[in-house]
CSV table of C-alpha atoms and ligand atoms in Angstrom, one decimal:
chain,number,residue,atom,x,y,z
P,1,UNK,CA,157.5,-175.6,18.0
P,2,UNK,CA,157.5,-176.4,21.9
P,3,UNK,CA,161.3,-175.9,23.1
P,4,UNK,CA,161.0,-179.3,24.2
P,5,UNK,CA,160.1,-180.4,20.9
P,6,UNK,CA,163.1,-178.9,19.6
P,7,UNK,CA,165.3,-180.0,22.0
P,8,UNK,CA,164.2,-183.7,21.2
P,9,UNK,CA,165.0,-182.6,17.8
P,10,UNK,CA,168.4,-181.5,18.3
P,11,UNK,CA,169.2,-184.8,20.1
P,12,UNK,CA,167.9,-187.0,17.9
P,13,UNK,CA,170.0,-184.6,15.2
P,14,UNK,CA,173.4,-184.9,17.4
P,15,UNK,CA,173.2,-188.9,17.6
P,16,UNK,CA,172.6,-188.8,13.8
P,17,UNK,CA,175.7,-186.9,12.9
P,18,UNK,CA,178.0,-188.9,15.4
P,19,UNK,CA,176.6,-192.1,13.5
P,20,UNK,CA,176.8,-190.4,9.6
P,21,UNK,CA,180.5,-189.7,10.0
P,22,UNK,CA,182.1,-192.3,10.7
P,23,UNK,CA,178.9,-194.2,8.0
P,24,UNK,CA,180.4,-190.9,5.4
P,25,UNK,CA,183.7,-192.7,5.4
P,26,UNK,CA,183.0,-196.1,5.4
P,27,UNK,CA,180.5,-195.0,2.6
P,28,UNK,CA,178.0,-196.5,5.0
P,29,UNK,CA,176.1,-193.8,5.2
P,30,UNK,CA,172.2,-195.3,4.8
P,31,UNK,CA,173.4,-198.2,7.6
P,32,UNK,CA,175.3,-195.8,10.1
P,33,UNK,CA,171.6,-193.2,9.9
P,34,UNK,CA,169.8,-196.4,10.4
P,35,UNK,CA,171.8,-197.2,13.6
P,36,UNK,CA,171.6,-193.7,14.9
P,37,UNK,CA,167.7,-194.2,15.2
P,38,UNK,CA,168.4,-197.6,16.8
P,39,UNK,CA,170.9,-196.1,19.6
P,40,UNK,CA,168.3,-192.7,19.8
P,41,UNK,CA,165.1,-195.3,20.1
P,42,UNK,CA,166.9,-197.4,22.7
P,43,UNK,CA,168.3,-194.7,25.1
P,44,UNK,CA,164.4,-193.2,24.6
P,45,UNK,CA,162.9,-197.0,25.9
P,46,UNK,CA,165.9,-196.9,28.6
P,47,UNK,CA,164.2,-193.5,29.7
P,48,UNK,CA,160.8,-195.4,29.1
P,49,UNK,CA,161.3,-198.1,30.7
P,50,UNK,CA,162.7,-195.6,33.7
P,51,UNK,CA,159.9,-194.0,34.1
P,52,UNK,CA,157.5,-196.7,34.7
P,53,UNK,CA,159.3,-198.4,37.1
P,54,UNK,CA,159.3,-195.7,38.7
P,55,UNK,CA,155.6,-194.7,38.6
P,56,UNK,CA,154.7,-198.5,39.2
P,57,UNK,CA,157.3,-199.2,42.1
P,58,UNK,CA,157.8,-196.1,44.0
P,59,UNK,CA,155.3,-193.2,42.3
P,60,UNK,CA,155.7,-191.1,45.9
P,61,UNK,CA,159.6,-190.6,45.8
P,62,UNK,CA,160.9,-188.2,43.5
P,63,UNK,CA,161.6,-189.4,40.1
P,64,UNK,CA,164.3,-191.1,39.1
P,65,UNK,CA,167.3,-188.9,36.2
P,66,UNK,CA,165.7,-188.8,33.0
P,67,UNK,CA,166.0,-186.7,30.1
P,68,UNK,CA,164.4,-184.6,27.4
P,69,UNK,CA,160.7,-184.8,27.4
P,70,UNK,CA,160.4,-187.8,29.7
P,71,UNK,CA,162.3,-186.2,32.4
P,72,UNK,CA,159.4,-183.3,31.9
P,73,UNK,CA,157.1,-186.3,32.5
P,74,UNK,CA,158.2,-187.9,35.5
P,75,UNK,CA,158.4,-184.0,36.7
P,76,UNK,CA,154.5,-183.3,36.2
P,77,UNK,CA,153.4,-186.5,37.1
P,78,UNK,CA,155.4,-186.1,40.2
P,79,UNK,CA,153.9,-182.4,41.1
P,80,UNK,CA,150.5,-183.4,40.3
P,81,UNK,CA,150.7,-186.4,42.5
P,82,UNK,CA,152.7,-184.3,45.5
P,83,UNK,CA,149.5,-181.9,44.9
P,84,UNK,CA,147.4,-184.4,45.6
P,85,UNK,CA,149.2,-186.0,48.3
P,86,UNK,CA,148.5,-182.1,50.2
P,87,UNK,CA,144.6,-181.8,49.4
P,88,UNK,CA,144.3,-185.7,50.7
P,89,UNK,CA,145.7,-185.3,54.0
P,90,UNK,CA,143.9,-182.0,54.0
P,91,UNK,CA,140.5,-183.5,53.7
P,92,UNK,CA,141.4,-186.6,55.8
P,93,UNK,CA,142.0,-183.6,58.9
P,94,UNK,CA,138.9,-181.8,58.0
P,95,UNK,CA,137.3,-185.8,58.0
P,96,UNK,CA,139.5,-186.5,61.5
P,97,UNK,CA,138.0,-183.0,62.7
P,98,UNK,CA,134.0,-183.7,61.7
P,99,UNK,CA,134.4,-187.0,63.5
P,100,UNK,CA,136.0,-186.0,66.6
P,101,UNK,CA,133.3,-183.3,67.0
P,102,UNK,CA,130.5,-185.8,66.1
P,103,UNK,CA,131.7,-187.7,68.6
P,104,UNK,CA,131.8,-185.4,71.0
P,105,UNK,CA,128.2,-184.5,70.9
P,106,UNK,CA,125.6,-185.8,73.1
P,107,UNK,CA,123.3,-186.8,70.4
P,108,UNK,CA,123.6,-190.0,69.5
P,109,UNK,CA,124.8,-190.4,65.5
P,110,UNK,CA,124.6,-193.3,63.2
P,111,UNK,CA,125.2,-194.1,59.7
P,112,UNK,CA,124.1,-197.1,57.7
P,113,UNK,CA,124.7,-198.1,54.4
P,114,UNK,CA,121.7,-198.3,50.9
P,115,UNK,CA,120.6,-201.9,52.9
P,116,UNK,CA,120.4,-200.6,56.2
P,117,UNK,CA,123.5,-202.1,57.8
P,118,UNK,CA,125.3,-200.2,61.0
P,119,UNK,CA,128.7,-198.6,59.0
P,120,UNK,CA,129.5,-195.5,61.6
P,121,UNK,CA,128.3,-194.4,65.3
P,122,UNK,CA,129.5,-191.8,68.0
P,123,UNK,CA,130.0,-192.9,71.5
P,124,UNK,CA,127.0,-191.5,72.4
P,125,UNK,CA,125.4,-194.2,70.3
P,126,UNK,CA,126.9,-196.8,72.3
P,127,UNK,CA,125.5,-194.9,75.4
P,128,UNK,CA,121.7,-194.0,74.1
P,129,UNK,CA,121.4,-197.0,72.0
P,130,UNK,CA,123.7,-199.7,73.4
P,131,UNK,CA,125.5,-200.5,70.1
P,132,UNK,CA,129.0,-202.0,70.7
P,133,UNK,CA,132.2,-201.7,68.6
P,134,UNK,CA,133.4,-203.8,66.9
P,135,UNK,CA,130.7,-206.7,67.0
P,136,UNK,CA,128.2,-204.6,65.8
P,137,UNK,CA,129.0,-203.0,62.4
P,138,UNK,CA,127.6,-204.3,59.1
P,139,UNK,CA,124.9,-205.4,61.7
P,140,UNK,CA,121.1,-204.2,60.5
P,141,UNK,CA,120.1,-201.3,62.3
P,142,UNK,CA,117.0,-202.8,62.9
P,143,UNK,CA,118.3,-206.2,64.1
P,144,UNK,CA,119.2,-204.0,66.8
P,145,UNK,CA,116.8,-201.7,68.0
P,146,UNK,CA,113.5,-203.9,67.6
P,147,UNK,CA,110.7,-202.1,67.9
P,148,UNK,CA,108.1,-202.8,65.4
P,149,UNK,CA,106.8,-199.1,65.2
P,150,UNK,CA,111.1,-198.4,65.0
P,151,UNK,CA,111.0,-200.5,61.8
P,152,UNK,CA,107.7,-199.6,60.1
P,153,UNK,CA,109.8,-195.5,61.0
P,154,UNK,CA,113.3,-196.6,59.9
P,155,UNK,CA,112.4,-198.8,56.5
P,156,UNK,CA,109.3,-196.5,55.5
P,157,UNK,CA,109.6,-192.7,57.1
P,158,UNK,CA,108.0,-190.4,56.4
P,159,UNK,CA,111.0,-188.6,57.8
P,160,UNK,CA,110.0,-185.3,57.9
P,161,UNK,CA,108.2,-186.1,61.4
P,162,UNK,CA,111.0,-187.5,64.3
P,163,UNK,CA,109.8,-190.5,66.1
P,164,UNK,CA,109.2,-190.8,69.9
P,165,UNK,CA,109.5,-194.2,71.6
P,166,UNK,CA,110.3,-195.0,75.5
P,167,UNK,CA,114.0,-196.4,74.9
P,168,UNK,CA,115.2,-200.0,74.6
P,169,UNK,CA,118.5,-199.9,76.6
P,170,UNK,CA,116.6,-197.7,79.4
P,171,UNK,CA,113.4,-198.7,81.2
P,172,UNK,CA,111.7,-195.4,81.8
P,173,UNK,CA,113.6,-193.2,79.4
P,174,UNK,CA,112.4,-191.9,76.7
P,175,UNK,CA,114.3,-191.0,73.0
P,176,UNK,CA,113.9,-189.3,69.9
P,177,UNK,CA,114.7,-190.7,66.3
P,178,UNK,CA,115.3,-188.6,63.7
P,179,UNK,CA,116.0,-190.1,60.0
P,180,UNK,CA,117.7,-188.1,56.8
P,181,UNK,CA,118.5,-189.5,54.0
P,182,UNK,CA,121.7,-188.9,51.8
P,183,UNK,CA,124.0,-190.3,49.1
P,184,UNK,CA,122.4,-193.7,47.5
P,185,UNK,CA,119.6,-194.7,50.2
P,186,UNK,CA,122.1,-194.1,52.7
P,187,UNK,CA,120.9,-192.8,55.9
P,188,UNK,CA,122.1,-191.3,59.3
P,189,UNK,CA,120.2,-191.1,62.4
P,190,UNK,CA,120.1,-189.0,64.8
P,191,UNK,CA,118.7,-190.2,68.6
P,192,UNK,CA,118.6,-187.8,72.0
P,193,UNK,CA,117.1,-188.3,75.7
P,194,UNK,CA,113.5,-186.7,75.7
P,195,UNK,CA,113.2,-188.2,78.8
P,196,UNK,CA,113.1,-184.9,80.9
P,197,UNK,CA,110.9,-183.3,78.0
P,198,UNK,CA,108.4,-186.1,78.1
P,199,UNK,CA,108.2,-185.6,82.1
P,200,UNK,CA,107.1,-182.2,81.3
P,201,UNK,CA,104.5,-182.7,78.9
P,202,UNK,CA,102.7,-185.6,81.1
P,203,UNK,CA,103.1,-183.0,83.6
P,204,UNK,CA,101.0,-180.8,81.8
P,205,UNK,CA,98.6,-183.4,80.4
P,206,UNK,CA,98.4,-185.0,84.3
P,207,UNK,CA,98.2,-180.9,85.5
P,208,UNK,CA,94.5,-180.3,82.7
P,209,UNK,CA,93.1,-183.9,83.3
P,210,UNK,CA,93.6,-183.5,87.4
P,211,UNK,CA,92.3,-179.5,87.3
P,212,UNK,CA,89.3,-180.8,85.0
P,213,UNK,CA,88.2,-183.8,87.3
P,214,UNK,CA,88.4,-181.8,89.9
P,215,UNK,CA,86.1,-179.3,88.7
P,216,UNK,CA,83.2,-181.4,87.5
P,217,UNK,CA,81.9,-182.1,91.3
P,218,UNK,CA,81.5,-178.2,92.5
P,219,UNK,CA,80.4,-177.7,88.7
P,220,UNK,CA,77.8,-180.1,89.0
P,221,UNK,CA,76.9,-179.2,92.6
P,222,UNK,CA,76.6,-175.4,91.4
P,223,UNK,CA,74.3,-176.3,88.1
P,224,UNK,CA,72.1,-178.5,90.1
P,225,UNK,CA,71.7,-175.7,93.1
P,226,UNK,CA,71.3,-172.7,90.1
P,227,UNK,CA,68.7,-175.0,88.2
P,228,UNK,CA,66.7,-175.7,91.5
P,229,UNK,CA,66.4,-171.9,91.8
P,230,UNK,CA,66.1,-170.9,88.7
P,231,UNK,CA,62.8,-173.4,88.3
P,232,UNK,CA,62.0,-172.0,92.1
P,233,UNK,CA,58.5,-169.9,92.4
P,234,UNK,CA,59.8,-167.7,94.6
P,235,UNK,CA,62.8,-166.2,92.6
P,236,UNK,CA,61.9,-162.3,92.8
P,237,UNK,CA,61.5,-161.2,89.3
P,238,UNK,CA,64.5,-159.2,88.7
P,239,UNK,CA,66.2,-162.4,89.3
P,240,UNK,CA,65.9,-164.7,86.8
P,241,UNK,CA,67.8,-162.8,84.0
P,242,UNK,CA,70.9,-163.1,86.9
P,243,UNK,CA,70.1,-166.8,87.0
P,244,UNK,CA,69.3,-167.6,83.0
P,245,UNK,CA,73.3,-166.2,83.2
P,246,UNK,CA,74.7,-168.3,85.9
P,247,UNK,CA,72.5,-171.2,84.4
P,248,UNK,CA,74.8,-170.3,80.7
P,249,UNK,CA,78.2,-169.9,82.5
P,250,UNK,CA,78.3,-172.9,84.1
P,251,UNK,CA,77.3,-175.3,81.0
P,252,UNK,CA,79.9,-173.7,79.3
P,253,UNK,CA,82.1,-174.4,82.3
P,254,UNK,CA,81.0,-177.9,81.8
P,255,UNK,CA,81.4,-178.6,78.5
P,256,UNK,CA,84.7,-176.8,78.6
P,257,UNK,CA,85.9,-179.5,80.6
P,258,UNK,CA,84.3,-182.0,80.0
P,259,UNK,CA,85.9,-181.1,76.0
P,260,UNK,CA,89.3,-181.0,78.1
P,261,UNK,CA,88.6,-184.8,80.0
P,262,UNK,CA,88.0,-185.8,76.6
P,263,UNK,CA,91.5,-184.4,75.0
P,264,UNK,CA,92.9,-185.9,77.8
P,265,UNK,CA,91.7,-189.0,77.6
P,266,UNK,CA,92.7,-189.0,73.7
P,267,UNK,CA,96.1,-187.7,74.0
P,268,UNK,CA,97.0,-190.5,76.8
P,269,UNK,CA,98.9,-193.6,75.4
P,270,UNK,CA,96.9,-196.1,78.3
P,271,UNK,CA,93.6,-195.8,76.5
P,272,UNK,CA,93.5,-198.1,73.9
P,273,UNK,CA,89.7,-199.5,73.0
P,274,UNK,CA,89.9,-202.4,70.0
P,275,UNK,CA,88.2,-200.5,66.6
P,276,UNK,CA,84.5,-202.1,65.2
P,277,UNK,CA,83.2,-201.8,62.1
P,278,UNK,CA,80.5,-198.5,62.1
P,279,UNK,CA,77.6,-198.5,60.2
P,280,UNK,CA,77.7,-195.2,58.5
P,281,UNK,CA,74.0,-194.2,57.5
P,282,UNK,CA,73.1,-195.7,61.0
P,283,UNK,CA,75.1,-193.0,63.1
P,284,UNK,CA,74.9,-190.2,60.8
P,285,UNK,CA,71.3,-190.4,60.9
P,286,UNK,CA,71.5,-190.3,64.3
P,287,UNK,CA,73.7,-187.2,64.4
P,288,UNK,CA,71.1,-185.5,62.0
P,289,UNK,CA,68.0,-186.4,64.8
P,290,UNK,CA,70.2,-184.8,67.2
P,291,UNK,CA,71.9,-182.3,65.6
P,292,UNK,CA,67.7,-181.1,64.6
P,293,UNK,CA,66.7,-181.3,67.7
P,294,UNK,CA,69.2,-179.7,70.0
P,295,UNK,CA,69.1,-176.1,67.3
P,296,UNK,CA,65.3,-176.4,66.2
P,297,UNK,CA,65.5,-173.1,66.7
P,298,UNK,CA,67.8,-172.6,63.2
P,299,UNK,CA,65.2,-173.8,60.8
P,300,UNK,CA,68.7,-175.2,59.3
P,301,UNK,CA,68.2,-178.4,56.4
P,302,UNK,CA,70.4,-181.4,57.1
P,303,UNK,CA,71.0,-183.2,54.7
P,304,UNK,CA,72.8,-186.8,55.1
P,305,UNK,CA,74.6,-188.6,51.9
P,306,UNK,CA,75.7,-192.0,51.7
P,307,UNK,CA,77.7,-192.9,48.6
P,308,UNK,CA,79.4,-195.2,49.9
P,309,UNK,CA,78.2,-198.7,51.6
P,310,UNK,CA,81.7,-199.7,53.5
P,311,UNK,CA,81.5,-199.5,57.0
P,312,UNK,CA,84.2,-197.4,58.7
P,313,UNK,CA,86.9,-199.2,61.6
P,314,UNK,CA,86.7,-197.0,64.6
P,315,UNK,CA,85.9,-196.2,67.7
P,316,UNK,CA,82.6,-195.1,67.8
P,317,UNK,CA,82.0,-192.9,70.3
P,318,UNK,CA,85.1,-190.9,69.7
P,319,UNK,CA,84.3,-190.4,66.1
P,320,UNK,CA,80.3,-189.6,67.0
P,321,UNK,CA,82.6,-186.3,69.1
P,322,UNK,CA,84.4,-186.0,65.6
P,323,UNK,CA,81.3,-185.6,63.8
P,324,UNK,CA,79.0,-184.2,66.2
P,325,UNK,CA,81.6,-181.3,66.2
P,326,UNK,CA,81.6,-180.8,62.7
P,327,UNK,CA,78.3,-180.8,62.7
P,328,UNK,CA,77.0,-178.4,65.3
P,329,UNK,CA,80.2,-176.4,63.9
P,330,UNK,CA,78.3,-176.2,60.8
P,331,UNK,CA,75.0,-175.0,62.1
P,332,UNK,CA,76.4,-172.6,64.7
P,333,UNK,CA,78.6,-170.7,62.1
P,334,UNK,CA,75.7,-170.7,59.3
P,335,UNK,CA,72.8,-168.5,59.1
P,336,UNK,CA,69.1,-169.9,60.2
P,337,UNK,CA,67.9,-172.0,57.6
P,338,UNK,CA,71.3,-172.7,56.1
P,339,UNK,CA,71.7,-176.3,54.3
P,340,UNK,CA,74.0,-179.0,55.8
P,341,UNK,CA,75.3,-181.7,53.7
P,342,UNK,CA,77.5,-184.3,55.8
P,343,UNK,CA,78.0,-187.1,53.1
P,344,UNK,CA,79.6,-190.9,53.6
P,345,UNK,CA,81.9,-191.6,50.7
P,346,UNK,CA,85.3,-193.5,49.2
P,347,UNK,CA,87.4,-194.2,46.4
P,348,UNK,CA,90.2,-196.6,45.8
P,349,UNK,CA,92.9,-195.3,48.4
P,350,UNK,CA,90.3,-193.2,51.0
P,351,UNK,CA,87.3,-193.3,52.5
P,352,UNK,CA,85.5,-189.7,52.8
P,353,UNK,CA,83.3,-187.8,55.8
P,354,UNK,CA,82.6,-184.4,54.3
P,355,UNK,CA,80.6,-182.1,56.3
P,356,UNK,CA,79.4,-178.7,54.1
P,357,UNK,CA,77.8,-175.7,55.3
P,358,UNK,CA,76.9,-172.2,53.2
P,359,UNK,CA,77.6,-170.5,56.6
P,360,UNK,CA,79.6,-167.4,57.1
P,361,UNK,CA,82.9,-169.4,56.1
P,362,UNK,CA,86.0,-169.0,56.9
P,363,UNK,CA,88.8,-166.2,55.8
P,364,UNK,CA,92.0,-168.3,54.4
P,365,UNK,CA,94.5,-167.0,56.8
P,366,UNK,CA,93.0,-168.8,60.0
P,367,UNK,CA,92.4,-172.1,58.2
P,368,UNK,CA,96.0,-173.8,59.1
P,369,UNK,CA,95.3,-173.2,63.3
P,370,UNK,CA,91.4,-173.8,63.3
P,371,UNK,CA,92.4,-176.9,65.1
P,372,UNK,CA,94.5,-175.4,67.5
P,373,UNK,CA,93.7,-175.3,71.3
P,374,UNK,CA,91.7,-172.3,71.6
P,375,UNK,CA,92.3,-170.9,68.5
P,376,UNK,CA,88.9,-169.2,67.5
P,377,UNK,CA,88.6,-167.0,64.2
P,378,UNK,CA,86.4,-164.3,66.4
P,379,UNK,CA,86.5,-164.9,70.3
P,380,UNK,CA,83.3,-162.5,70.6
P,381,UNK,CA,80.8,-164.6,67.8
P,382,UNK,CA,82.2,-167.9,69.4
P,383,UNK,CA,81.7,-167.0,73.0
P,384,UNK,CA,77.9,-166.2,71.6
P,385,UNK,CA,77.5,-169.5,70.3
P,386,UNK,CA,79.3,-171.0,73.0
P,387,UNK,CA,81.5,-172.9,72.0
P,388,UNK,CA,84.7,-174.0,74.0
P,389,UNK,CA,87.4,-173.6,71.6
P,390,UNK,CA,88.3,-177.4,71.6
P,391,UNK,CA,85.9,-178.5,69.6
P,392,UNK,CA,88.6,-178.9,66.4
P,393,UNK,CA,91.3,-180.1,68.5
P,394,UNK,CA,89.0,-183.1,69.7
P,395,UNK,CA,88.4,-183.9,65.8
P,396,UNK,CA,92.2,-183.7,65.2
P,397,UNK,CA,93.2,-186.4,67.9
P,398,UNK,CA,90.2,-188.6,67.1
P,399,UNK,CA,91.4,-188.8,63.7
P,400,UNK,CA,95.4,-189.5,64.1
P,401,UNK,CA,94.1,-192.3,66.5
P,402,UNK,CA,92.1,-193.2,62.8
P,403,UNK,CA,95.7,-192.7,61.1
P,404,UNK,CA,92.8,-190.1,59.5
P,405,UNK,CA,93.6,-186.3,58.1
P,406,UNK,CA,91.1,-183.3,58.5
P,407,UNK,CA,91.3,-180.7,55.0
P,408,UNK,CA,89.7,-177.7,55.4
P,409,UNK,CA,87.9,-175.7,52.4
P,410,UNK,CA,86.2,-172.7,53.0
P,411,UNK,CA,85.8,-169.1,52.0
P,412,UNK,CA,84.5,-166.0,53.3
P,413,UNK,CA,80.7,-165.7,53.0
P,414,UNK,CA,80.6,-168.8,50.8
P,415,UNK,CA,80.6,-171.8,53.1
P,416,UNK,CA,82.9,-174.3,54.6
P,417,UNK,CA,83.5,-177.9,53.5
P,418,UNK,CA,85.6,-180.4,56.5
P,419,UNK,CA,86.8,-183.5,55.2
P,420,UNK,CA,87.8,-186.8,57.1
P,421,UNK,CA,90.1,-188.7,54.7
P,422,UNK,CA,90.6,-192.0,56.3
P,423,UNK,CA,92.9,-194.1,54.3
P,424,UNK,CA,91.5,-197.1,52.7
P,425,UNK,CA,92.6,-200.1,55.7
P,426,UNK,CA,89.9,-198.6,57.6
P,427,UNK,CA,87.2,-198.9,56.0
P,428,UNK,CA,85.4,-202.9,55.8
P,429,UNK,CA,82.7,-204.1,53.7
M,501,ADP,P1,84.6,-173.4,68.8
M,501,ADP,O1,84.4,-174.3,70.3
M,501,ADP,O2,84.3,-172.0,69.3
M,501,ADP,O3,83.4,-173.6,68.0
M,501,ADP,P2,86.4,-175.1,67.3
M,501,ADP,O4,87.8,-175.8,68.1
M,501,ADP,O5,84.8,-176.0,67.0
M,501,ADP,O6,86.4,-174.0,68.6
M,501,ADP,O7,86.6,-174.1,66.1
M,501,ADP,C1,87.3,-173.1,66.0
M,501,ADP,C2,87.2,-172.2,64.9
M,501,ADP,O8,86.2,-172.0,64.2
M,501,ADP,C3,85.5,-171.3,65.4
M,501,ADP,O9,86.0,-170.6,66.7
M,501,ADP,C4,84.9,-171.1,64.3
M,501,ADP,O10,85.7,-169.6,64.1
M,501,ADP,C5,86.1,-171.5,63.1
M,501,ADP,N1,85.1,-172.4,62.4
M,501,ADP,C6,85.0,-173.9,62.8
M,501,ADP,N2,84.1,-174.6,61.9
M,501,ADP,C7,83.7,-173.7,61.0
M,501,ADP,C8,82.0,-173.2,60.1
M,501,ADP,N3,82.0,-174.9,60.2
M,501,ADP,N4,81.8,-172.5,59.6
M,501,ADP,C9,83.0,-171.1,59.7
M,501,ADP,N5,84.1,-171.2,61.2
M,501,ADP,C10,83.9,-172.3,61.8
């Protein structure tokens, strides 16, 4: 039995005894015992009332004077409360510190609730995004940042890649947005100014485009003279080989310049052509004929299979270059008399343009990097085949412009399949 319980029983016994003695003297023992019990109960009820009153009115003050078990309960409650108070103070201090450090950040930090309404933001958000304290609290963020591209990104994601957009408050500036979900669909938005990075990227693009453009004219002149000399009957025989090589190299440079210009055009945000429906059987047959004409020496079989009657919405010249690059690669990296199959098909979700060959294939460690500019599995072999190293980079960019993806499936010595996967919305009857 606990000491508290023993004390309580002793208290009861004492009260009963006080009443029992006069009761015994007056021959009213039973009534006296009841009276004693009643007094004990009344005292306990008074303590309970005091405890209740303290908890209700002023629980943070020290407890009232009580006795016995109630005193112990009140002290325990008071101690727990004190501990809780200290923990709360500590937590508040941590939150205040976190807020101060987030407020000091140069990046804009914005918290939104499950409905996308503004809950909190730091001062950088006021400068960068123009939010106003306190009138914007509780407003939907998409009512304040109204760019449709941002709205689509914020509402539907995907959030794994950020979003780069021109600033809607400061003309000529660029902002990178990154959203992360937490809790129950709450979101934190981090935004920062990337104008400098954007300018540097733009300078790089302009530089490549300008250099490529400037190289075009001298190259055309050189190629023209080389062709004239190579065809000339006066050319001494020992020069024949040299001129042939010069012609080959100038052709390579020409291809390189053309590919660089095409990549620059695809990268620039300015050129936006209207997509049009493309008849795939006609396009693929044209590409087949071209490929056969250019690579007749390899005597390969090129089969076109059209398993879908749907047309593809897109920019025909760009898609044509992309598909042509895939077919040319299939021819280049497949032995003579190999077989290449070009197939157009669709299912409920996607349209597929695949180019399959039974050529040399690719080691798995190279596959993820193939669409990088100038990435080559085997530099010697690629320059032999006259490739620029830009073909698959062009394919990737063209597909990006068409909301499509490139899937590469390949095994060394066992052929490769390059598949362009188009969303179903790009396909029409
Ligand atoms: P390149 O001009 O060198 O062909 P690409 O960007 O078109 O440049 O291709 C990059 C690399 O991918 C090539 O160097 C080649 O090694 C590899 N590759 C592309 N297509 C195929 C294919 N069908 N079979 C085997 N390797 C391929």
